[in-house]
Short mmCIF file of C-alpha atoms and ligand atoms in Angstrom, two decimals:
data_model
loop_
_atom_site.label_atom_id
_atom_site.label_comp_id
_atom_site.label_asym_id
_atom_site.label_seq_id
_atom_site.Cartn_x
_atom_site.Cartn_y
_atom_site.Cartn_z
CA MET A 261 -130.86 93.46 -111.41
CA ARG A 262 -131.16 96.41 -113.75
CA ALA A 263 -129.56 99.77 -113.57
CA TYR A 264 -132.32 101.23 -115.73
CA SER A 265 -135.88 100.57 -116.68
CA ASP A 266 -136.96 102.43 -119.81
CA THR A 267 -140.59 101.48 -119.84
CA VAL A 268 -142.51 102.09 -116.71
CA ALA A 269 -145.65 100.33 -115.62
CA PRO A 270 -147.70 102.77 -113.57
CA VAL A 271 -146.06 103.05 -110.18
CA ARG A 272 -148.19 104.18 -107.27
CA ASN A 273 -147.51 105.37 -103.77
CA TRP A 274 -148.18 103.15 -100.74
CA ALA A 275 -151.69 104.51 -100.25
CA GLY A 276 -152.54 104.20 -103.95
CA ASN A 277 -153.80 107.80 -104.27
CA ILE A 278 -150.83 108.93 -106.43
CA THR A 279 -149.76 107.43 -109.75
CA PHE A 280 -146.28 108.69 -110.50
CA SER A 281 -145.85 110.36 -113.87
CA ALA A 282 -142.18 109.44 -114.40
CA ALA A 283 -141.02 108.53 -117.91
CA THR A 284 -138.17 106.46 -116.46
CA ILE A 285 -137.43 104.73 -113.22
CA ALA A 286 -133.76 104.10 -112.55
CA TYR A 287 -132.38 101.57 -110.11
CA PRO A 288 -128.68 102.33 -109.59
CA GLU A 289 -126.66 99.66 -107.87
CA THR A 290 -123.67 101.87 -107.13
CA ILE A 291 -123.09 105.50 -106.21
CA GLU A 292 -121.23 105.93 -109.51
CA GLN A 293 -124.31 104.76 -111.46
CA LEU A 294 -126.44 107.13 -109.38
CA GLN A 295 -124.12 110.03 -110.25
CA ALA A 296 -124.30 109.20 -113.97
CA ILE A 297 -128.11 108.96 -113.88
CA VAL A 298 -128.45 112.31 -112.14
CA GLN A 299 -125.97 114.00 -114.44
CA ALA A 300 -127.79 112.80 -117.58
CA ALA A 301 -131.36 113.51 -116.43
CA GLN A 302 -133.35 116.68 -117.10
CA LYS A 303 -135.34 116.37 -113.88
CA VAL A 304 -134.84 113.92 -111.01
CA ARG A 305 -136.72 112.89 -107.88
CA VAL A 306 -136.03 109.95 -105.60
CA LEU A 307 -138.69 107.41 -104.75
CA GLY A 308 -138.17 106.06 -101.25
CA PHE A 309 -140.81 103.63 -100.03
CA GLY A 310 -143.62 105.80 -101.43
CA HIS A 311 -145.33 106.43 -98.11
CA SER A 312 -146.01 110.11 -98.81
CA PHE A 313 -149.58 111.12 -99.58
CA ASN A 314 -148.98 114.05 -101.93
CA ARG A 315 -146.88 114.52 -105.11
CA ILE A 316 -143.66 115.37 -103.25
CA ALA A 317 -141.83 112.40 -104.81
CA ASP A 318 -143.22 112.78 -108.32
CA THR A 319 -141.48 113.87 -111.52
CA PRO A 320 -142.39 113.63 -115.19
CA ASP A 321 -138.80 112.65 -116.04
CA THR A 322 -136.50 110.38 -114.00
CA LEU A 323 -137.51 108.75 -110.74
CA VAL A 324 -134.59 107.12 -108.95
CA SER A 325 -135.06 104.24 -106.55
CA LEU A 326 -132.11 103.41 -104.31
CA ARG A 327 -133.47 100.03 -103.27
CA ASN A 328 -130.79 98.16 -105.25
CA LEU A 329 -127.88 100.06 -103.70
CA GLN A 330 -125.72 97.89 -101.46
CA ARG A 331 -127.08 98.38 -97.91
CA ARG A 332 -124.47 100.06 -95.74
CA ILE A 333 -124.66 100.01 -91.92
CA GLU A 334 -121.29 101.19 -90.66
CA ILE A 335 -121.25 101.77 -86.92
CA ASP A 336 -118.54 103.92 -85.33
CA SER A 337 -118.74 102.98 -81.65
CA ASP A 338 -116.33 105.69 -80.51
CA ALA A 339 -118.10 108.49 -82.37
CA ARG A 340 -121.52 106.93 -81.59
CA THR A 341 -122.65 107.20 -85.20
CA VAL A 342 -123.89 104.99 -87.98
CA THR A 343 -123.28 105.71 -91.65
CA ILE A 344 -125.94 104.34 -93.98
CA ASP A 345 -126.79 104.41 -97.66
CA GLY A 346 -129.55 106.64 -99.01
CA GLY A 347 -131.93 103.73 -99.65
CA ALA A 348 -131.82 102.15 -96.17
CA SER A 349 -134.98 101.90 -94.09
CA TYR A 350 -135.43 101.95 -90.33
CA ALA A 351 -136.32 98.25 -90.53
CA ASP A 352 -132.98 97.61 -92.27
CA ILE A 353 -130.84 99.21 -89.60
CA ALA A 354 -132.68 99.07 -86.24
CA PRO A 355 -132.00 95.40 -85.32
CA ALA A 356 -128.32 95.73 -86.29
CA LEU A 357 -127.94 98.87 -84.17
CA HIS A 358 -129.51 97.17 -81.16
CA ALA A 359 -127.31 94.09 -81.62
CA ALA A 360 -124.28 96.38 -81.52
CA GLY A 361 -125.49 98.05 -78.31
CA PHE A 362 -126.93 101.20 -79.89
CA ALA A 363 -130.24 102.87 -80.64
CA LEU A 364 -131.70 105.82 -82.49
CA ALA A 365 -133.14 108.31 -80.01
CA ASN A 366 -136.53 108.09 -81.68
CA VAL A 367 -138.42 106.69 -84.66
CA ALA A 368 -141.78 107.21 -86.39
CA SER A 369 -144.86 105.01 -86.12
CA LEU A 370 -143.64 102.53 -88.72
CA PRO A 371 -140.26 100.99 -89.65
CA ASN A 372 -140.84 100.52 -93.39
CA ILE A 373 -139.88 103.96 -94.61
CA THR A 374 -136.49 105.03 -95.92
CA ILE A 375 -134.45 107.10 -93.54
CA ALA A 376 -133.69 109.59 -96.32
CA GLY A 377 -137.42 109.94 -97.12
CA ALA A 378 -138.14 110.51 -93.44
CA VAL A 379 -135.34 113.04 -93.04
CA VAL A 380 -136.16 115.25 -96.04
CA THR A 381 -139.84 115.46 -95.01
CA ALA A 382 -139.23 116.12 -91.28
CA THR A 383 -140.87 112.89 -90.21
CA HIS A 384 -141.20 112.59 -86.43
CA GLY A 385 -142.16 110.35 -83.56
CA SER A 386 -143.28 111.56 -80.16
CA GLY A 387 -141.76 112.80 -76.92
CA ASP A 388 -141.37 116.17 -75.24
CA SER A 389 -137.59 115.81 -75.45
CA ASN A 390 -137.47 113.95 -78.77
CA ARG A 391 -136.78 116.00 -81.87
CA ASN A 392 -137.75 115.24 -85.46
CA LEU A 393 -135.87 112.26 -86.91
CA ALA A 394 -133.89 114.63 -89.14
CA ALA A 395 -132.22 116.07 -86.04
CA ALA A 396 -130.22 112.84 -85.73
CA VAL A 397 -128.40 113.57 -88.99
CA ARG A 398 -124.75 114.44 -88.37
CA GLY A 399 -123.58 114.36 -91.97
CA LEU A 400 -124.86 114.02 -95.52
CA ARG A 401 -123.35 113.08 -98.89
CA LEU A 402 -125.50 114.52 -101.66
CA VAL A 403 -125.33 113.78 -105.38
CA THR A 404 -125.90 117.24 -106.83
CA ALA A 405 -127.24 118.29 -110.25
CA SER A 406 -123.83 117.99 -111.97
CA GLY A 407 -123.49 114.43 -110.66
CA ASP A 408 -120.78 115.53 -108.23
CA ILE A 409 -120.90 114.67 -104.56
CA VAL A 410 -121.12 117.35 -101.89
CA SER A 411 -120.51 116.45 -98.24
CA LEU A 412 -122.06 118.49 -95.47
CA SER A 413 -121.58 118.05 -91.72
CA ARG A 414 -123.28 119.49 -88.67
CA GLY A 415 -121.67 122.86 -88.03
CA ASP A 416 -121.18 123.67 -91.74
CA ALA A 417 -122.88 126.92 -92.77
CA ASP A 418 -125.51 125.28 -95.03
CA PHE A 419 -126.06 122.14 -92.99
CA ALA A 420 -129.18 123.22 -91.07
CA GLY A 421 -130.80 124.11 -94.39
CA ALA A 422 -129.74 120.99 -96.25
CA VAL A 423 -131.21 118.26 -94.01
CA VAL A 424 -134.98 118.82 -94.29
CA SER A 425 -134.77 119.65 -97.99
CA LEU A 426 -137.94 118.17 -99.52
CA GLY A 427 -135.45 116.52 -101.86
CA ALA A 428 -134.82 119.84 -103.61
CA LEU A 429 -131.04 119.98 -103.20
CA GLY A 430 -129.89 116.61 -104.49
CA VAL A 431 -130.00 112.88 -103.86
CA ILE A 432 -128.89 111.72 -100.42
CA ALA A 433 -126.41 108.97 -101.24
CA GLU A 434 -125.20 108.49 -97.66
CA MET A 435 -126.00 109.81 -94.22
CA THR A 436 -124.35 109.67 -90.82
CA LEU A 437 -126.73 109.55 -87.85
CA ASP A 438 -126.22 110.08 -84.12
CA LEU A 439 -126.64 107.01 -81.93
CA VAL A 440 -127.39 106.59 -78.23
CA PRO A 441 -126.76 103.50 -76.09
CA THR A 442 -129.51 100.94 -76.62
CA PHE A 443 -132.40 101.11 -74.17
CA ASP A 444 -135.56 99.24 -73.22
CA ILE A 445 -139.09 100.59 -73.25
CA ARG A 446 -142.30 99.50 -71.51
CA GLN A 447 -145.36 100.30 -73.61
CA THR A 448 -148.76 100.52 -71.98
CA VAL A 449 -152.01 101.56 -73.65
CA TYR A 450 -154.61 103.32 -71.45
CA LEU A 451 -158.21 103.61 -72.58
CA ASN A 452 -160.84 106.36 -72.55
CA LEU A 453 -159.54 109.59 -71.10
CA PRO A 454 -162.08 112.44 -71.10
CA VAL A 455 -161.21 115.19 -73.60
CA ALA A 456 -161.63 117.78 -70.85
CA THR A 457 -158.99 115.93 -68.79
CA VAL A 458 -156.66 115.84 -71.78
CA ILE A 459 -157.13 119.58 -72.41
CA ASP A 460 -156.44 120.41 -68.75
CA ASN A 461 -153.46 118.07 -68.47
CA ILE A 462 -151.92 117.81 -71.94
CA HIS A 463 -148.53 119.12 -70.85
CA THR A 464 -148.26 116.69 -67.92
CA LEU A 465 -149.57 113.86 -70.11
CA THR A 466 -146.95 114.37 -72.82
CA ALA A 467 -144.26 114.81 -70.15
CA ARG A 468 -145.10 111.65 -68.23
CA ALA A 469 -142.95 109.29 -70.33
CA TYR A 470 -140.24 109.10 -73.00
CA SER A 471 -142.87 109.03 -75.77
CA VAL A 472 -146.62 109.51 -75.48
CA SER A 473 -149.30 109.33 -78.21
CA HIS A 474 -152.98 110.15 -77.82
CA PHE A 475 -155.29 108.42 -80.31
CA THR A 476 -158.80 109.74 -80.76
CA ARG A 477 -161.59 109.46 -83.33
CA TRP A 478 -162.86 112.87 -82.15
CA GLN A 479 -166.21 111.33 -81.25
CA GLY A 480 -168.05 112.17 -78.08
CA ASP A 481 -166.11 113.46 -75.11
CA SER A 482 -163.25 111.04 -74.68
CA VAL A 483 -159.86 110.25 -76.19
CA ASP A 484 -159.82 106.54 -77.09
CA GLN A 485 -156.25 105.50 -76.29
CA VAL A 486 -153.11 106.91 -74.69
CA TRP A 487 -149.97 104.99 -75.71
CA VAL A 488 -147.30 105.48 -73.05
CA LYS A 489 -143.77 104.39 -74.00
CA ALA A 490 -141.71 104.70 -70.83
CA LEU A 491 -138.03 103.95 -70.25
CA ALA A 492 -137.97 100.49 -68.67
CA GLU A 493 -135.50 101.75 -66.06
CA ASP A 494 -138.21 104.09 -64.75
CA GLY A 495 -140.06 101.09 -63.30
CA GLU A 496 -143.43 99.42 -63.60
CA PRO A 497 -146.21 101.28 -65.45
CA ALA A 498 -148.79 103.25 -63.50
CA ALA A 499 -152.00 101.38 -62.61
CA ASP A 500 -153.96 104.21 -64.25
CA ILE A 501 -153.41 107.65 -65.72
CA LEU A 502 -155.81 110.27 -64.47
CA GLY A 503 -158.36 107.47 -64.02
CA ALA A 504 -157.86 105.81 -67.44
CA LEU A 505 -157.12 102.09 -67.08
CA PRO A 506 -154.71 99.92 -69.12
CA ALA A 507 -156.06 97.90 -72.04
CA THR A 508 -156.30 94.16 -71.43
CA ALA A 509 -156.13 93.16 -75.13
CA ALA A 510 -153.49 94.22 -77.68
CA SER A 511 -154.48 97.62 -79.06
CA HIS A 512 -154.26 98.97 -82.61
CA PRO A 513 -154.44 102.74 -83.12
CA ILE A 514 -157.56 102.19 -85.23
CA PRO A 515 -160.14 100.64 -82.91
CA GLY A 516 -161.29 97.26 -84.18
CA MET A 517 -158.11 96.49 -86.13
CA ASP A 518 -155.74 93.68 -85.18
CA GLY A 519 -153.44 94.79 -82.35
CA SER A 520 -151.11 91.84 -82.89
CA THR A 521 -149.49 93.76 -85.79
CA CYS A 522 -148.39 96.38 -83.27
CA THR A 523 -145.35 96.51 -81.02
CA GLY A 524 -145.39 94.82 -77.59
CA GLN A 525 -147.70 96.30 -74.98
CA PHE A 526 -148.93 95.53 -71.43
CA GLY A 527 -145.88 97.19 -69.85
CA VAL A 528 -143.54 94.36 -70.79
CA ALA A 529 -140.01 95.71 -71.24
CA GLY A 530 -138.46 95.25 -74.67
CA PRO A 531 -135.78 96.87 -76.85
CA TRP A 532 -136.44 100.32 -78.29
CA HIS A 533 -137.01 99.05 -81.84
CA GLU A 534 -139.68 96.62 -80.62
CA ARG A 535 -141.62 99.32 -78.73
CA LEU A 536 -141.06 102.84 -80.15
CA PHE A 537 -142.61 102.09 -83.54
CA HIS A 538 -146.36 101.55 -83.20
CA PHE A 539 -146.32 98.96 -86.00
CA SER A 540 -143.75 96.21 -85.66
CA ILE A 541 -141.04 95.31 -88.14
CA GLY A 542 -142.39 92.83 -90.69
CA ASN A 543 -146.05 93.69 -90.14
CA ALA A 544 -148.46 95.83 -92.14
CA ALA A 545 -148.91 99.38 -90.87
CA SER A 546 -152.11 101.29 -90.21
CA ALA A 547 -155.20 100.65 -92.39
CA GLY A 548 -153.47 100.63 -95.79
CA ALA A 549 -156.35 102.12 -97.79
CA GLU A 550 -156.23 105.57 -96.19
CA LEU A 551 -155.14 109.18 -96.55
CA GLN A 552 -153.22 111.23 -94.00
CA SER A 553 -152.72 114.85 -93.01
CA GLU A 554 -150.96 116.50 -90.07
CA LEU A 555 -150.66 119.98 -88.62
CA PHE A 556 -148.13 121.25 -86.08
CA VAL A 557 -148.69 124.11 -83.64
CA ALA A 558 -146.60 125.55 -80.82
CA ARG A 559 -146.77 123.24 -77.81
CA ALA A 560 -147.89 126.07 -75.57
CA ASP A 561 -151.07 126.31 -77.67
CA ALA A 562 -151.92 122.62 -77.27
CA PRO A 563 -154.83 123.02 -74.81
CA ALA A 564 -156.54 125.69 -76.93
CA ALA A 565 -155.83 123.78 -80.14
CA ILE A 566 -157.37 120.56 -78.78
CA ALA A 567 -160.39 122.53 -77.63
CA ALA A 568 -160.69 124.15 -81.07
CA LEU A 569 -160.73 120.78 -82.84
CA HIS A 570 -163.12 119.32 -80.26
CA ALA A 571 -165.54 122.19 -80.93
CA VAL A 572 -165.83 121.27 -84.65
CA GLN A 573 -165.24 117.50 -84.41
CA ASP A 574 -168.66 116.59 -85.78
CA GLN A 575 -167.67 118.29 -89.06
CA PHE A 576 -164.69 116.01 -89.68
CA SER A 577 -164.91 112.89 -87.49
CA PRO A 578 -167.14 110.90 -89.92
CA ALA A 579 -164.23 111.00 -92.42
CA LEU A 580 -161.70 109.74 -89.89
CA PHE A 581 -160.22 106.38 -89.06
CA VAL A 582 -158.26 107.91 -86.19
CA SER A 583 -156.22 110.93 -85.16
CA GLU A 584 -152.99 111.07 -83.14
CA ILE A 585 -151.69 113.85 -80.91
CA ARG A 586 -147.91 113.86 -80.32
CA SER A 587 -145.30 116.25 -78.96
CA VAL A 588 -141.99 117.02 -80.66
CA ALA A 589 -139.03 119.02 -79.36
CA ALA A 590 -137.71 122.10 -81.17
CA ASP A 591 -134.70 121.92 -83.49
CA ASP A 592 -132.82 124.37 -85.66
CA LEU A 593 -133.37 122.77 -89.09
CA TRP A 594 -134.72 125.47 -91.40
CA LEU A 595 -137.66 123.56 -92.91
CA SER A 596 -138.38 121.37 -89.91
CA SER A 597 -141.96 121.48 -88.66
CA ALA A 598 -140.42 122.01 -85.22
CA CYS A 599 -137.95 124.70 -86.33
CA ARG A 600 -137.41 126.93 -83.32
CA GLN A 601 -140.52 125.76 -81.48
CA ASP A 602 -141.56 122.84 -79.30
CA THR A 603 -144.64 121.53 -81.06
CA ILE A 604 -147.76 119.45 -80.79
CA GLY A 605 -148.69 117.51 -83.92
CA PHE A 606 -152.29 116.74 -84.84
CA HIS A 607 -152.20 113.78 -87.19
CA PHE A 608 -155.27 112.48 -89.05
CA THR A 609 -155.69 109.07 -90.71
CA TRP A 610 -158.63 109.54 -93.08
CA LYS A 611 -160.86 107.03 -94.82
CA PRO A 612 -159.83 106.80 -98.49
CA ASP A 613 -162.46 109.07 -100.02
CA TRP A 614 -160.69 112.00 -101.65
CA ASP A 615 -163.43 114.65 -101.69
CA THR A 616 -164.61 113.94 -98.16
CA THR A 617 -161.04 113.90 -96.90
CA ILE A 618 -160.07 117.18 -98.53
CA ALA A 619 -163.16 118.86 -97.08
CA ALA A 620 -162.31 117.45 -93.64
CA VAL A 621 -158.65 118.52 -93.95
CA GLY A 622 -159.93 122.05 -94.57
CA VAL A 623 -162.11 121.94 -91.46
CA ALA A 624 -159.12 120.97 -89.30
CA GLU A 625 -156.92 123.64 -90.93
CA ARG A 626 -159.50 126.35 -90.30
CA ALA A 627 -160.00 125.25 -86.68
CA LEU A 628 -156.25 125.47 -86.06
CA ALA A 629 -155.72 128.66 -88.11
CA PRO A 630 -155.46 130.88 -85.00
CA PHE A 631 -152.39 128.84 -84.02
CA ALA A 632 -150.58 129.28 -87.37
CA PRO A 633 -150.14 125.56 -88.11
CA ARG A 634 -147.34 124.12 -90.22
CA PRO A 635 -148.40 121.15 -92.38
CA HIS A 636 -146.46 117.87 -92.65
CA TRP A 637 -144.50 118.03 -95.93
CA ALA A 638 -145.37 114.42 -96.84
CA LYS A 639 -149.11 114.52 -96.13
CA LEU A 640 -152.18 116.28 -97.52
CA PHE A 641 -152.93 119.96 -96.93
CA THR A 642 -154.92 122.73 -98.56
CA LEU A 643 -153.12 125.70 -97.01
CA ALA A 644 -151.99 128.22 -99.65
CA PRO A 645 -148.27 128.15 -100.51
CA ASP A 646 -147.66 131.72 -99.31
CA VAL A 647 -149.28 130.84 -95.98
CA VAL A 648 -147.09 127.75 -95.63
CA ARG A 649 -143.95 129.72 -96.53
CA SER A 650 -144.78 132.41 -93.99
CA ARG A 651 -144.66 129.82 -91.19
CA TYR A 652 -140.94 129.12 -91.72
CA PRO A 653 -138.66 131.96 -90.57
CA ARG A 654 -135.69 130.50 -92.48
CA MET A 655 -137.60 129.97 -95.77
CA PRO A 656 -135.75 132.79 -97.64
CA GLU A 657 -132.39 131.25 -96.73
CA PHE A 658 -133.58 127.83 -97.86
CA LYS A 659 -134.65 129.18 -101.25
CA ALA A 660 -131.30 130.92 -101.66
CA LEU A 661 -129.52 127.67 -100.78
CA ALA A 662 -131.60 125.72 -103.31
CA ASP A 663 -130.91 128.32 -106.01
CA ARG A 664 -127.19 128.05 -105.26
CA MET A 665 -126.99 124.25 -105.10
CA ASP A 666 -129.41 123.52 -107.96
CA PRO A 667 -129.57 126.65 -110.17
CA GLU A 668 -131.35 124.84 -113.03
CA GLY A 669 -133.96 123.33 -110.73
CA LYS A 670 -133.14 119.73 -111.69
CA PHE A 671 -134.48 118.46 -108.36
CA ARG A 672 -137.65 120.59 -108.36
CA ASN A 673 -140.98 119.08 -109.30
CA ASP A 674 -144.34 120.86 -109.53
CA PHE A 675 -145.08 120.17 -105.87
CA VAL A 676 -141.86 121.80 -104.66
CA THR A 677 -141.96 124.64 -107.19
CA ASP A 678 -145.57 125.59 -106.45
CA LEU A 679 -145.09 125.33 -102.71
CA LEU A 680 -141.72 126.98 -102.22
CA PHE A 681 -140.71 128.90 -105.34
CA ALA A 682 -143.81 130.12 -107.25
C1 FAD B 881 -148.66 104.20 -92.46
C2 FAD B 881 -147.85 105.47 -92.40
C3 FAD B 881 -147.39 105.91 -91.17
C4 FAD B 881 -146.66 107.10 -91.08
N1 FAD B 881 -146.22 107.50 -89.85
C5 FAD B 881 -145.56 108.66 -89.73
C6 FAD B 881 -145.11 109.12 -88.46
O1 FAD B 881 -145.25 108.42 -87.46
N2 FAD B 881 -144.52 110.33 -88.39
C7 FAD B 881 -144.34 111.12 -89.49
O2 FAD B 881 -143.83 112.22 -89.35
N3 FAD B 881 -144.69 110.69 -90.72
C8 FAD B 881 -145.29 109.48 -90.86
N4 FAD B 881 -145.66 109.04 -92.11
C9 FAD B 881 -145.21 109.80 -93.28
C10 FAD B 881 -143.84 109.25 -93.76
O3 FAD B 881 -142.91 109.27 -92.73
C11 FAD B 881 -143.28 110.10 -94.91
O4 FAD B 881 -144.17 110.05 -95.98
C12 FAD B 881 -141.89 109.63 -95.37
O5 FAD B 881 -141.40 110.55 -96.33
C13 FAD B 881 -141.98 108.26 -95.99
O6 FAD B 881 -140.71 107.78 -96.40
P1 FAD B 881 -140.59 107.04 -97.81
O7 FAD B 881 -139.33 106.27 -97.81
O8 FAD B 881 -141.83 106.29 -98.11
O9 FAD B 881 -140.44 108.32 -98.74
P2 FAD B 881 -141.19 108.69 -100.11
O10 FAD B 881 -142.62 108.97 -99.83
O11 FAD B 881 -140.87 107.70 -101.16
O12 FAD B 881 -140.44 110.06 -100.43
C14 FAD B 881 -140.60 111.19 -99.61
C15 FAD B 881 -139.69 112.29 -100.10
O13 FAD B 881 -138.34 111.92 -99.82
C16 FAD B 881 -137.56 112.09 -101.00
N5 FAD B 881 -136.44 111.15 -100.90
C17 FAD B 881 -136.49 109.84 -100.61
N6 FAD B 881 -135.23 109.32 -100.59
C18 FAD B 881 -134.40 110.34 -100.90
C19 FAD B 881 -132.99 110.44 -101.06
N7 FAD B 881 -132.18 109.39 -100.91
N8 FAD B 881 -132.47 111.65 -101.38
C20 FAD B 881 -133.27 112.73 -101.53
N9 FAD B 881 -134.61 112.68 -101.41
C21 FAD B 881 -135.16 111.50 -101.10
C22 FAD B 881 -138.55 111.81 -102.13
O14 FAD B 881 -138.12 112.33 -103.36
C23 FAD B 881 -139.77 112.53 -101.59
O15 FAD B 881 -139.66 113.90 -101.87
C24 FAD B 881 -146.37 107.85 -92.25
C25 FAD B 881 -146.81 107.39 -93.50
C26 FAD B 881 -147.54 106.20 -93.58
C27 FAD B 881 -148.00 105.70 -94.91
#
């Protein structure tokens, strides 16, 4: 294994819509090598598993991949924490946590993303009481611009600003995450709920189980699928929800795709890491050739926001594979999409045609404009930077923190500079 690669074949993101412009990709095998690489570089960004859809991970200089770091999964049963390395993925740690009697409170739709990449972009799952995945972070060890390591723990003055960082403060070398006792989930997919019923009942629908996702192609007057992930201890799944009946074949969020790549359904109880992801460990996620965007609005606005999208659905649904509506609980992380507000997220998986997608993203943004949406940091959006900045009450403090921790802007790329600092 190499610590460095001087010549770089074009490296692309998972979706294939971004070719990274890095002159060098470095593969440190130790934290000490990582420190030396960061210290020597002019500009640095980390490449996780490349599942972001915009240029957030890009840099013209040094891209660092932590995939060759020794995986670290150190469970502290008394403190109920796990300490992991900055290159670990959810797939790497979830089975080991379950085997030790523990769980993460929530996860995203897929296991094959790095935890650090998820944390710095405010990646989320679903559930009225489930916060963004970054909210599980109890401590961070960052390699800063000088190559030195800074440790931050929950309760420290800068901590709430340093977790969802867009990678602009340093390289996460290690993280400590909160754990909960392991638990079982029953997942049941219900089909064809009228949009009018969803609008009238969205708050009771999202509250009816531990994690609920609504999948719709925004065609006609019904929501295609409602994925209900209930705590197994709460008993057998309901025979119907508001008249919608359970699917009898394994469902995939994108109708017509193979549901056997997804986590266990039909209300059969199974461990959290075999139910909370939509796509199971070891299987391909989603469509693959696709683009994604997502907007978050205050949960109280959910009925009006769904109605607003429904009213213009014919303008964007031809570009869609599928869309997902999820709830996320508020947190206090400065750049979290759920900072200080319980939210509803409107996710869109688009067919991989750039121009059509960007036009459709704009339609959704304009429809939700009255609700002041925040965009997902890792997905596509056309909202102007000053508009995005205005949606984050703690943005000035974040910029001051970034100026203090990285005065030369070593960890800023064009995406971060244009969005946050221009
Ligand atoms: C099929 C699919 C499903 C998805 N599902 C969801 C979902 O359910 N919910 C959701 O919210 N999002 C979802 N996403 C978006 C995804 O969670 C984010 O793009 C996430 O950042 C991907 O992690 P990654 O390891 O691929 O990070 P990358 O895309 O490689 O990097 C993302 C950012 O993290 C930074 N970074 C990575 N590691 C470090 C580190 N160690 N230190 C500092 N910075 C670092 C990178 O520099 C970059 O800025 C999905 C994406 C895909 C493709």
